[in-house]
Amino acid sequence: MDFTEELALRDALMESAKALRDHHLHQASKWSAEALNGMKPLTEEQRFALYQKRSQKNASEDSSHSFLPKTTPDCQLQRFYDMDKMTLASSYFACKEFDRCSAVLKGCKSDTAIFLRLYSLYLSGERKRDLDSGAVLSENDKNLQNPNLSDISKQLSQLTDASSGRLADPFLLYLAGVIALCSKDVSRAREFLYQSLTLYPFNWGCWKELLSSLTNFNDASTFLLRFSRNSRFTESKCYKVMLLFFEIIIHQEFFQTSSEVVNDLQFLEELFPSFSFVKVQQALVSYNALDYVTAENIFDSVLVADPLRLDDMDTYSNILYVMEKKSKLAFLAQHTLRVDPLRSETCCVVANYYSLKFDHQKAIMYYKRALALNKKCLSAWTLMGHEFVELKNSHAAIESYRRAVDANNKDFRAWYGLGQAYEVLDMNLYSLYYYQRACALRPMDKRMWQAIGNCSEKLNEYEDAIKSYKKALSVSTEVDPVIMYKLANLYEEKGDVKNVKYYMLECLKEEEVEGATDETSKARLWLAKHEMEMENWQHAYNYASELMHGTSHDIEEARAIVREAGERLREQKAD
């Protein structure tokens, strides 16, 4: 982007931060403001030139460079008439008196007033639903719906009919999308959100709602293609930047990695060198590629640059948990508790710390607290399921994982967790189904294919198990002796000695790289027995004599082969 385009992007982000704040969409406003402040800093001369340009624009009341939809004189007049009530309603909203806010705005006709009235009614319903649901995992904590949804939906339909069958305000379209999504009308929700973003793409909350409505990568790719063909997104560089952000989070959400995503992130980093969100996306690319060291280093830099930022710190704690860095995780838990103990991210960090200490009851307590503070903290359901698995409470684990997939069916960890929980209960058909769902979301992960192979093997579906294990080997950069040994056993069940020997030899080769393991030792013993049957005494002797690792029974068996093969070799020499 050239300097003029960067200035246009600055203006767009500045305008969106203010417009979103006026509509009380504070999270989206924060994102725009952070993006604005994350851009390359201007020189003194550039800042002064920008000041003069904005002063001239304000003096002439020029709205030609605004990205907000143009308002008619009638709309402006209506906003003026509603100004006093809007001021009072905004005060009530700030005090979280949502019902009073909605009541005050009855009769107001401006788009902003109608949006705030319906949005406060929606938030009031959300709060009532949370109160009625009770404690996390209680009997009432399921399938409760916002009681105001039907009323809001009806009023939005009336507004649509009054506007010749189509809403023209991007914020009302956004709200219509949210309501349709809560009502499980996904196709209508997507259409409303798409229309909202076409009119005004700088509402980050709208992009996130659209992402939550997409169930698979094919649907997401279809929407990306639809946006890329939209003339507004092809003609404006600022629109393209917002679409680029959306494209990146789609790839992150569906665990799709590519060089294109890495290149896009590099472009955004050049444009937003101080924007923590971009750095976190880079960390997530490394995290999903299992490059924990790089991900940890990036999160370290984010924490140093903005030590009071708690967003995504729960993901950072997941990385430290996997790396078993107990002292660093303890520091992060203490730090987040000092910053804000009532944030869901803080509770997840503390829960991970207790989990690493094997204090699973306390970990569950903090995950429940995270969900009580923020019902949208979806990863807490999955992580709580893991804790119940550790406590051998399969039924509670299954319920937690089910809540996780109900809230976000794109979380492969929850599907995988369901598979594990049912496998513990020896319900292998159920387990296989859930592993297949996890694999569909994460097809390049060796663990998914290995789990499917293991379940197929238990169900005596040997052909499917062989295909799954081979796929696991093909998607992995490293050769796994465990999979090689399992493949050999499966071919032995089928009576295919040639393939058994091939995979036993492949398994044994890994002994040179990783050293002796249970699998390589068993492969060595099988090869020794096989060579004895084939009367290849020297090969049998060599295999058996080098077996130093394994059970006492295996070692004794190998010694017996050494003695017998040695005797046969001596007899051959004597002859």
Coordinates of C-alpha atoms in Angstrom, one line a residue:
M1 CA 0.0 0.0 0.0
D2 CA 1.2 3.5 -0.8
F3 CA 1.1 6.4 1.7
T4 CA -2.2 7.7 0.5
E5 CA -3.9 4.3 0.9
E6 CA -2.4 3.9 4.3
L7 CA -3.9 7.3 5.3
A8 CA -7.3 6.2 4.0
L9 CA -7.0 3.0 6.1
R10 CA -6.1 5.1 9.1
D11 CA -9.2 7.3 8.5
A12 CA -11.4 4.2 8.1
L13 CA -10.1 2.6 11.4
M14 CA -10.5 5.9 13.2
E15 CA -14.0 6.3 11.9
S16 CA -15.0 2.7 12.7
A17 CA -13.6 2.9 16.3
K18 CA -15.9 5.9 16.9
A19 CA -19.0 4.5 15.0
L20 CA -18.7 1.2 16.8
R21 CA -18.3 2.9 20.1
D22 CA -21.4 5.1 19.4
H23 CA -23.3 1.8 18.8
H24 CA -21.9 0.4 22.0
L25 CA -20.1 -2.5 20.2
H26 CA -17.1 -2.0 22.5
Q27 CA -15.1 -5.1 21.6
A28 CA -15.2 -4.3 17.9
S29 CA -14.4 -0.7 18.7
K30 CA -11.4 -1.9 20.7
W31 CA -10.2 -4.0 17.8
S32 CA -10.3 -1.1 15.4
A33 CA -8.6 1.3 17.8
E34 CA -5.8 -1.3 18.5
A35 CA -5.4 -1.8 14.7
L36 CA -5.1 1.9 14.2
N37 CA -2.5 2.3 16.9
G38 CA -0.7 -0.8 15.6
M39 CA 0.0 0.8 12.2
K40 CA 3.4 2.2 11.3
P41 CA 4.0 5.4 13.3
L42 CA 3.9 8.6 11.2
T43 CA 6.7 11.1 11.1
E44 CA 6.2 14.6 12.5
E45 CA 5.7 16.1 9.0
Q46 CA 3.2 13.4 8.1
R47 CA 1.2 13.9 11.2
F48 CA 1.0 17.6 10.7
A49 CA -0.1 17.1 7.0
L50 CA -2.7 14.6 8.2
Y51 CA -3.9 17.2 10.8
Q52 CA -4.3 19.8 8.1
K53 CA -6.2 17.4 5.8
R54 CA -8.6 16.4 8.6
S55 CA -9.1 20.0 9.6
Q56 CA -10.0 21.0 6.0
K57 CA -12.4 18.0 5.7
N58 CA -14.1 18.9 9.0
A59 CA -14.4 22.5 7.9
S60 CA -16.0 21.6 4.6
E61 CA -18.1 18.8 6.3
D62 CA -16.9 16.6 3.4
S63 CA -18.2 13.0 3.9
S64 CA -17.0 11.7 0.5
H65 CA -14.1 9.8 2.2
S66 CA -16.4 8.2 4.8
F67 CA -16.8 4.4 4.6
L68 CA -20.2 4.6 6.5
P69 CA -23.3 4.5 4.3
K70 CA -24.4 8.0 3.3
T71 CA -27.4 9.3 5.3
T72 CA -30.3 11.2 3.8
P73 CA -31.3 14.6 5.2
D74 CA -34.4 13.0 6.7
C75 CA -32.2 10.5 8.6
Q76 CA -30.0 13.3 9.9
L77 CA -33.1 15.2 11.0
Q78 CA -34.4 12.1 12.8
R79 CA -31.0 11.6 14.6
F80 CA -31.2 15.2 15.8
Y81 CA -34.7 14.7 17.2
D82 CA -33.5 11.5 19.0
M83 CA -30.3 13.1 20.4
D84 CA -31.6 13.8 23.9
K85 CA -33.1 10.3 24.4
M86 CA -30.0 8.7 22.9
T87 CA -27.8 10.5 25.4
L88 CA -30.0 9.2 28.3
A89 CA -30.2 5.7 26.8
S90 CA -26.4 5.6 26.4
S91 CA -26.0 6.5 30.1
Y92 CA -28.3 3.6 31.0
F93 CA -26.4 1.2 28.7
A94 CA -23.1 2.2 30.3
C95 CA -24.6 1.4 33.7
K96 CA -25.8 -2.0 32.3
E97 CA -29.5 -1.0 32.8
F98 CA -30.5 -2.6 29.5
D99 CA -34.3 -2.7 30.0
R100 CA -34.3 1.0 30.9
C101 CA -32.2 1.8 27.9
S102 CA -34.6 -0.1 25.6
A103 CA -37.7 1.5 27.2
V104 CA -36.3 5.1 26.8
L105 CA -35.8 4.6 23.1
K106 CA -39.4 3.5 22.3
G107 CA -40.8 5.8 19.6
C108 CA -37.3 6.8 18.3
K109 CA -37.0 6.4 14.6
S110 CA -33.3 6.9 13.7
D111 CA -31.3 3.9 12.7
T112 CA -28.9 4.3 15.6
A113 CA -31.7 4.6 18.2
I114 CA -33.5 1.6 16.8
F115 CA -30.3 -0.5 16.9
L116 CA -29.5 0.5 20.4
R117 CA -33.0 -0.2 21.6
L118 CA -33.0 -3.7 20.1
Y119 CA -29.4 -4.5 21.0
S120 CA -30.0 -3.6 24.7
L121 CA -33.1 -5.8 24.6
Y122 CA -30.9 -8.6 23.3
L123 CA -28.3 -8.1 26.0
S124 CA -31.1 -8.0 28.6
G125 CA -32.4 -11.4 27.4
E126 CA -28.8 -12.8 27.4
R127 CA -28.4 -11.8 31.1
K128 CA -31.8 -13.3 32.0
R129 CA -30.9 -16.5 30.3
D130 CA -27.5 -16.7 32.1
L131 CA -29.3 -16.2 35.5
D132 CA -31.9 -18.8 34.7
S133 CA -29.3 -21.4 33.6
G134 CA -27.7 -21.5 37.1
A135 CA -24.3 -23.1 37.7
V136 CA -22.2 -24.6 34.9
L137 CA -23.1 -28.3 34.1
S138 CA -26.3 -28.0 36.3
E139 CA -29.7 -29.3 35.0
N140 CA -30.9 -26.0 33.8
D141 CA -27.6 -25.1 32.1
K142 CA -28.6 -26.4 28.7
N143 CA -30.8 -25.5 25.8
L144 CA -32.0 -22.2 27.4
Q145 CA -32.7 -19.5 24.9
N146 CA -32.7 -15.8 25.0
P147 CA -36.3 -15.0 26.0
N148 CA -36.3 -11.8 23.9
L149 CA -35.3 -13.4 20.5
S150 CA -38.8 -13.7 19.1
D151 CA -39.7 -10.1 20.0
I152 CA -36.5 -8.7 18.4
S153 CA -36.9 -10.9 15.3
K154 CA -40.5 -9.7 14.9
Q155 CA -39.5 -6.0 15.2
L156 CA -36.6 -6.5 12.7
S157 CA -39.0 -8.2 10.2
Q158 CA -41.4 -5.2 10.5
L159 CA -38.5 -2.8 9.9
T160 CA -37.5 -4.9 6.8
D161 CA -41.0 -4.7 5.4
A162 CA -41.1 -1.0 6.0
S163 CA -37.8 -0.6 4.1
S164 CA -39.0 -2.2 0.9
G165 CA -37.9 -5.7 2.0
R166 CA -34.3 -4.9 2.8
L167 CA -32.5 -3.2 5.7
A168 CA -30.1 -0.5 4.6
D169 CA -28.3 0.0 7.9
P170 CA -25.2 -2.2 8.3
F171 CA -25.6 -2.3 12.1
L172 CA -29.2 -3.4 12.0
L173 CA -28.2 -6.1 9.5
Y174 CA -25.4 -7.2 11.9
L175 CA -28.0 -7.5 14.7
A176 CA -30.4 -9.4 12.4
G177 CA -27.6 -11.8 11.7
V178 CA -26.8 -12.3 15.4
I179 CA -30.5 -12.9 16.2
A180 CA -30.8 -15.4 13.3
L181 CA -27.7 -17.2 14.5
C182 CA -29.1 -17.5 18.0
S183 CA -32.3 -18.8 16.5
K184 CA -30.3 -21.5 14.6
D185 CA -31.3 -20.0 11.3
V186 CA -27.8 -20.2 9.9
S187 CA -28.4 -19.5 6.2
R188 CA -30.4 -16.3 7.0
A189 CA -27.7 -15.3 9.5
R190 CA -25.0 -15.6 6.9
E191 CA -26.9 -13.6 4.4
F192 CA -27.6 -10.8 6.9
L193 CA -23.9 -10.7 8.0
Y194 CA -22.7 -10.7 4.4
Q195 CA -24.9 -7.8 3.5
S196 CA -23.7 -5.9 6.6
L197 CA -20.1 -6.4 5.8
T198 CA -20.7 -5.4 2.1
L199 CA -22.0 -2.1 3.4
Y200 CA -19.5 -1.6 6.2
P201 CA -16.6 -4.1 6.5
F202 CA -14.9 -2.4 9.5
N203 CA -17.1 -4.1 12.2
W204 CA -14.8 -6.8 13.4
G205 CA -17.6 -8.3 15.5
C206 CA -19.6 -9.0 12.3
W207 CA -16.6 -10.9 10.8
K208 CA -16.4 -13.0 13.9
E209 CA -20.1 -13.8 13.9
L210 CA -19.9 -14.8 10.2
L211 CA -16.9 -17.1 11.1
S212 CA -18.9 -18.7 13.9
S213 CA -21.7 -19.5 11.4
L214 CA -19.4 -21.4 9.1
T215 CA -19.3 -25.2 9.8
N216 CA -16.5 -26.4 7.4
F217 CA -13.7 -25.1 5.3
N218 CA -15.6 -25.5 2.1
D219 CA -18.3 -23.2 3.3
A220 CA -15.7 -20.7 4.3
S221 CA -13.9 -20.9 1.0
T222 CA -17.2 -20.3 -0.8
F223 CA -17.7 -17.1 1.2
L224 CA -14.2 -15.9 0.6
L225 CA -14.8 -16.4 -3.1
R226 CA -18.0 -14.5 -2.9
F227 CA -16.3 -11.6 -1.1
S228 CA -13.4 -11.6 -3.6
R229 CA -15.9 -11.2 -6.5
N230 CA -17.7 -8.3 -4.7
S231 CA -16.8 -5.1 -6.5
R232 CA -16.5 -3.2 -3.2
F233 CA -13.8 -5.5 -2.1
T234 CA -12.0 -5.5 -5.4
E235 CA -11.9 -1.7 -5.8
S236 CA -11.0 -0.6 -2.3
K237 CA -7.6 -1.5 -0.7
C238 CA -9.1 -0.8 2.8
Y239 CA -11.8 -3.4 2.1
K240 CA -9.2 -5.8 0.9
V241 CA -7.2 -5.5 4.2
M242 CA -10.3 -6.4 6.2
L243 CA -10.9 -9.4 4.0
L244 CA -7.3 -10.4 4.4
F245 CA -7.8 -10.4 8.2
F246 CA -10.9 -12.6 7.8
E247 CA -9.1 -15.0 5.4
I248 CA -6.3 -15.5 8.0
I249 CA -8.7 -16.2 10.9
I250 CA -10.6 -18.7 8.7
H251 CA -7.4 -20.6 8.1
Q252 CA -6.6 -20.5 11.8
E253 CA -10.1 -21.7 12.8
F254 CA -10.1 -24.6 10.4
F255 CA -6.4 -25.5 11.1
Q256 CA -5.5 -24.9 7.4
T257 CA -1.8 -23.9 7.0
S258 CA -0.3 -22.7 3.7
S259 CA 2.5 -20.5 2.5
E260 CA -0.1 -18.0 1.3
V261 CA -1.3 -17.4 4.9
V262 CA 2.3 -16.9 6.1
N263 CA 2.8 -14.3 3.2
D264 CA -0.4 -12.5 4.1
L265 CA 0.6 -12.3 7.8
Q266 CA 4.0 -10.9 6.7
F267 CA 2.2 -8.2 4.6
L268 CA -0.1 -7.3 7.6
E269 CA 2.9 -7.2 10.0
E270 CA 4.6 -4.7 7.7
L271 CA 1.4 -2.6 7.7
F272 CA 0.6 -3.1 11.4
P273 CA 4.0 -3.7 13.1
S274 CA 2.7 -3.0 16.6
F275 CA -0.7 -4.7 16.3
S276 CA -0.7 -7.5 18.9
F277 CA -3.6 -9.3 17.1
V278 CA -1.3 -9.9 14.0
K279 CA 1.5 -11.2 16.2
V280 CA -0.9 -13.6 18.0
Q281 CA -2.0 -14.9 14.6
Q282 CA 1.6 -15.7 13.8
A283 CA 2.0 -17.5 17.1
L284 CA -1.1 -19.5 16.3
V285 CA 0.3 -20.6 12.9
S286 CA 3.4 -21.9 14.8
Y287 CA 1.2 -23.5 17.5
N288 CA -1.0 -25.3 15.0
A289 CA 2.2 -26.6 13.2
L290 CA 3.3 -27.9 16.7
D291 CA 6.3 -25.4 16.7
Y292 CA 5.8 -24.6 20.3
V293 CA 9.2 -22.8 20.8
T294 CA 8.5 -20.2 18.1
A295 CA 4.9 -19.7 19.4
E296 CA 6.2 -19.2 22.9
N297 CA 8.7 -16.6 21.8
I298 CA 6.1 -14.6 19.9
F299 CA 3.8 -14.6 22.9
D300 CA 6.7 -13.5 25.1
S301 CA 7.2 -10.5 22.8
V302 CA 3.4 -9.7 22.9
L303 CA 3.5 -9.9 26.7
V304 CA 6.5 -7.6 26.9
A305 CA 5.0 -5.1 24.5
D306 CA 1.6 -5.0 26.3
P307 CA 1.9 -6.6 29.8
L308 CA -1.7 -5.7 30.7
R309 CA -3.2 -7.4 27.7
L310 CA -5.1 -10.6 28.7
D311 CA -6.6 -11.4 25.3
D312 CA -5.2 -14.8 24.1
M313 CA -3.2 -15.4 27.3
D314 CA -5.2 -18.6 27.7
T315 CA -3.8 -19.9 24.4
Y316 CA -0.3 -18.9 25.7
S317 CA -0.9 -20.9 28.8
N318 CA -1.9 -23.9 26.7
I319 CA 1.5 -23.7 25.0
L320 CA 3.4 -23.5 28.3
Y321 CA 1.3 -26.5 29.5
V322 CA 2.2 -28.6 26.6
M323 CA 5.9 -27.6 27.0
E324 CA 5.6 -28.5 30.7
K325 CA 7.1 -25.1 31.7
K326 CA 5.6 -25.1 35.3
S327 CA 7.5 -22.1 36.6
K328 CA 6.7 -19.9 33.6
L329 CA 3.0 -20.9 33.8
A330 CA 3.0 -20.2 37.5
F331 CA 4.4 -16.7 36.8
L332 CA 1.7 -16.1 34.0
A333 CA -1.1 -17.3 36.4
Q334 CA 0.1 -14.8 39.1
H335 CA 0.5 -12.0 36.6
T336 CA -3.0 -12.5 35.1
L337 CA -4.6 -12.7 38.6
R338 CA -2.9 -9.3 39.4
V339 CA -4.2 -7.7 36.2
D340 CA -7.8 -8.9 36.4
P341 CA -9.0 -12.0 38.4
L342 CA -12.5 -11.7 36.9
R343 CA -11.5 -12.4 33.3
S344 CA -12.2 -15.7 31.7
E345 CA -8.7 -15.8 30.2
T346 CA -7.2 -15.5 33.7
C347 CA -9.4 -18.4 35.0
C348 CA -8.2 -20.6 32.1
V349 CA -4.5 -19.7 32.8
V350 CA -4.9 -20.6 36.5
A351 CA -6.8 -23.8 35.6
N352 CA -4.0 -24.9 33.3
Y353 CA -1.5 -24.2 36.1
Y354 CA -3.4 -26.5 38.5
S355 CA -3.8 -29.1 35.8
L356 CA -0.1 -29.2 35.3
K357 CA 0.2 -29.7 39.1
F358 CA -2.2 -32.7 38.8
D359 CA -4.7 -30.8 40.9
H360 CA -7.6 -31.7 38.6
Q361 CA -10.5 -30.7 41.0
K362 CA -9.1 -27.1 41.3
A363 CA -8.6 -27.0 37.5
I364 CA -12.2 -27.9 37.0
M365 CA -13.3 -25.3 39.5
Y366 CA -11.5 -22.5 37.5
Y367 CA -12.8 -23.7 34.2
K368 CA -16.3 -23.5 35.5
R369 CA -15.5 -20.0 36.8
A370 CA -14.3 -19.1 33.3
L371 CA -17.5 -20.3 31.8
A372 CA -19.6 -18.5 34.4
L373 CA -17.8 -15.2 33.6
N374 CA -18.0 -15.7 29.8
K375 CA -20.3 -18.3 28.2
K376 CA -18.3 -17.8 24.9
C377 CA -15.1 -19.1 26.4
L378 CA -15.5 -22.2 24.3
S379 CA -12.0 -23.8 24.9
A380 CA -12.9 -24.1 28.6
W381 CA -15.5 -26.8 27.8
T382 CA -12.9 -28.9 26.0
L383 CA -10.2 -28.4 28.6
M384 CA -12.6 -29.2 31.4
G385 CA -13.5 -32.4 29.6
H386 CA -9.7 -33.4 29.6
E387 CA -9.7 -32.9 33.4
F388 CA -12.7 -35.2 33.9
V389 CA -10.9 -37.8 31.7
E390 CA -8.0 -37.6 34.1
L391 CA -10.4 -38.1 37.0
K392 CA -11.8 -41.2 35.2
N393 CA -15.2 -39.5 35.1
S394 CA -16.2 -40.4 31.6
H395 CA -19.8 -39.3 31.7
A396 CA -18.9 -35.8 32.9
A397 CA -16.1 -35.7 30.3
I398 CA -18.6 -36.6 27.5
E399 CA -21.0 -33.9 28.7
S400 CA -18.3 -31.3 28.6
Y401 CA -17.1 -32.3 25.2
R402 CA -20.7 -32.3 23.9
R403 CA -21.1 -28.7 25.2
A404 CA -17.9 -27.8 23.4
V405 CA -19.0 -29.1 20.0
D406 CA -22.5 -27.6 20.5
A407 CA -20.9 -24.3 21.0
N408 CA -18.2 -24.6 18.4
N409 CA -18.3 -27.7 16.1
K410 CA -15.0 -26.6 14.5
D411 CA -13.0 -27.6 17.6
F412 CA -11.2 -30.8 16.6
R413 CA -10.0 -31.3 20.2
A414 CA -13.5 -31.7 21.5
W415 CA -14.4 -34.3 18.8
Y416 CA -11.1 -36.1 19.6
G417 CA -11.9 -35.9 23.3
L418 CA -15.3 -37.5 22.7
G419 CA -13.6 -40.3 20.8
Q420 CA -11.2 -40.9 23.6
A421 CA -14.0 -40.9 26.2
Y422 CA -16.1 -43.5 24.3
E423 CA -13.0 -45.6 23.7
V424 CA -12.5 -45.8 27.4
L425 CA -16.1 -47.1 27.7
D426 CA -15.3 -49.7 25.0
M427 CA -17.9 -48.1 22.7
N428 CA -15.7 -48.3 19.7
L429 CA -18.4 -47.5 17.0
Y430 CA -19.2 -44.2 18.7
S431 CA -15.5 -43.6 19.2
L432 CA -14.8 -44.1 15.5
Y433 CA -17.5 -41.7 14.5
Y434 CA -16.1 -38.9 16.7
Y435 CA -12.5 -39.6 15.6
Q436 CA -13.7 -39.3 12.0
R437 CA -15.2 -35.9 12.8
A438 CA -12.0 -34.7 14.3
C439 CA -10.0 -36.0 11.3
A440 CA -12.3 -34.1 8.9
L441 CA -11.3 -30.9 10.7
R442 CA -7.6 -31.8 11.0
P443 CA -6.8 -34.2 8.1
M444 CA -3.0 -33.5 8.2
D445 CA -2.6 -34.5 11.8
K446 CA -1.1 -38.0 12.3
R447 CA -2.8 -38.5 15.6
M448 CA -6.3 -38.4 14.1
W449 CA -5.5 -41.1 11.5
Q450 CA -3.8 -43.2 14.2
A451 CA -6.9 -43.0 16.4
I452 CA -9.1 -44.1 13.5
G453 CA -6.8 -47.0 12.7
N454 CA -6.8 -48.1 16.4
C455 CA -10.6 -48.0 16.5
S456 CA -10.9 -49.9 13.2
E457 CA -8.5 -52.5 14.5
K458 CA -10.7 -53.1 17.6
L459 CA -13.7 -53.5 15.4
N460 CA -11.8 -56.1 13.3
E461 CA -12.0 -53.8 10.2
Y462 CA -8.4 -54.6 9.2
E463 CA -8.5 -53.1 5.7
D464 CA -9.7 -49.7 7.1
A465 CA -7.2 -49.9 9.9
I466 CA -4.3 -50.5 7.4
K467 CA -5.5 -47.6 5.2
S468 CA -5.7 -45.3 8.3
Y469 CA -2.3 -46.2 9.6
K470 CA -0.7 -45.7 6.1
K471 CA -2.4 -42.3 5.9
A472 CA -0.9 -41.4 9.3
L473 CA 2.5 -42.3 8.0
S474 CA 2.0 -40.3 4.8
V475 CA 1.0 -37.0 6.6
S476 CA 3.8 -37.2 9.1
T477 CA 7.4 -36.0 8.4
E478 CA 8.7 -38.6 10.8
V479 CA 8.5 -42.4 10.7
D480 CA 6.7 -43.8 13.7
P481 CA 7.8 -47.3 14.8
V482 CA 4.6 -47.8 16.7
I483 CA 2.5 -47.4 13.5
M484 CA 5.0 -49.6 11.6
Y485 CA 4.6 -52.4 14.2
K486 CA 0.8 -52.1 14.1
L487 CA 0.7 -52.4 10.4
A488 CA 2.9 -55.5 10.6
N489 CA 0.5 -57.0 13.1
L490 CA -2.5 -56.2 10.9
Y491 CA -0.9 -57.9 7.9
E492 CA -0.1 -60.9 10.1
E493 CA -3.8 -61.1 11.0
K494 CA -4.4 -61.3 7.2
G495 CA -1.7 -63.9 6.7
D496 CA 0.4 -61.6 4.4
V497 CA 3.9 -62.6 5.5
K498 CA 5.7 -60.6 2.9
N499 CA 4.2 -57.3 4.1
V500 CA 4.6 -58.3 7.8
K501 CA 8.4 -58.7 7.2
Y502 CA 8.6 -55.4 5.3
Y503 CA 7.0 -53.4 8.1
M504 CA 8.9 -55.3 10.8
L505 CA 12.1 -54.3 9.0
E506 CA 11.0 -50.7 8.6
C507 CA 10.1 -50.6 12.3
L508 CA 13.5 -52.1 13.2
K509 CA 15.3 -49.4 11.1
E510 CA 14.0 -46.8 13.6
E511 CA 16.1 -48.3 16.3
E512 CA 19.2 -46.7 14.7
V513 CA 17.5 -43.3 15.1
E514 CA 15.5 -43.4 18.3
G515 CA 17.2 -46.3 20.0
A516 CA 15.5 -49.5 21.3
T517 CA 11.8 -49.2 22.1
D518 CA 9.2 -51.9 22.9
E519 CA 8.0 -51.9 19.3
T520 CA 11.5 -52.2 17.8
S521 CA 12.4 -55.0 20.2
K522 CA 9.2 -56.9 19.4
A523 CA 9.9 -56.5 15.7
R524 CA 13.4 -57.8 16.2
L525 CA 12.1 -60.9 18.1
W526 CA 9.5 -61.5 15.3
L527 CA 12.2 -61.3 12.6
A528 CA 14.4 -63.7 14.6
K529 CA 11.6 -66.2 14.8
H530 CA 10.8 -65.8 11.2
E531 CA 14.4 -66.4 10.1
M532 CA 14.4 -69.5 12.3
E533 CA 11.3 -70.8 10.5
M534 CA 13.1 -70.0 7.2
E535 CA 16.2 -71.8 8.5
N536 CA 18.3 -68.7 8.0
W537 CA 20.3 -69.5 11.2
Q538 CA 22.8 -66.6 10.8
H539 CA 20.1 -64.0 10.4
A540 CA 18.1 -65.4 13.3
Y541 CA 21.3 -65.5 15.5
N542 CA 22.1 -61.8 14.6
Y543 CA 18.6 -60.5 15.3
A544 CA 18.2 -62.4 18.6
S545 CA 21.7 -61.7 19.9
E546 CA 21.2 -58.0 19.6
L547 CA 17.9 -57.9 21.6
M548 CA 18.7 -56.1 24.8
H549 CA 15.4 -54.3 25.5
G550 CA 12.0 -55.8 26.3
T551 CA 10.2 -57.9 28.8
S552 CA 12.0 -60.7 30.6
H553 CA 9.9 -63.2 28.6
D554 CA 11.0 -61.7 25.3
I555 CA 14.7 -61.6 26.4
E556 CA 14.5 -65.3 27.5
E557 CA 12.9 -66.2 24.2
A558 CA 15.7 -64.4 22.3
R559 CA 18.3 -66.2 24.3
A560 CA 16.7 -69.6 23.4
I561 CA 16.8 -68.6 19.7
V562 CA 20.5 -67.6 20.1
R563 CA 21.3 -71.0 21.6
E564 CA 19.4 -73.0 19.0
A565 CA 20.6 -70.9 16.0
G566 CA 24.2 -71.2 17.4
E567 CA 23.9 -75.0 17.6
R568 CA 22.6 -75.1 14.0
L569 CA 25.4 -72.9 12.8
R570 CA 28.0 -75.2 14.5
E571 CA 26.4 -78.2 13.0
Q572 CA 26.6 -76.6 9.5
K573 CA 30.3 -75.9 10.0
A574 CA 30.9 -79.4 11.2
D575 CA 29.3 -80.8 8.1

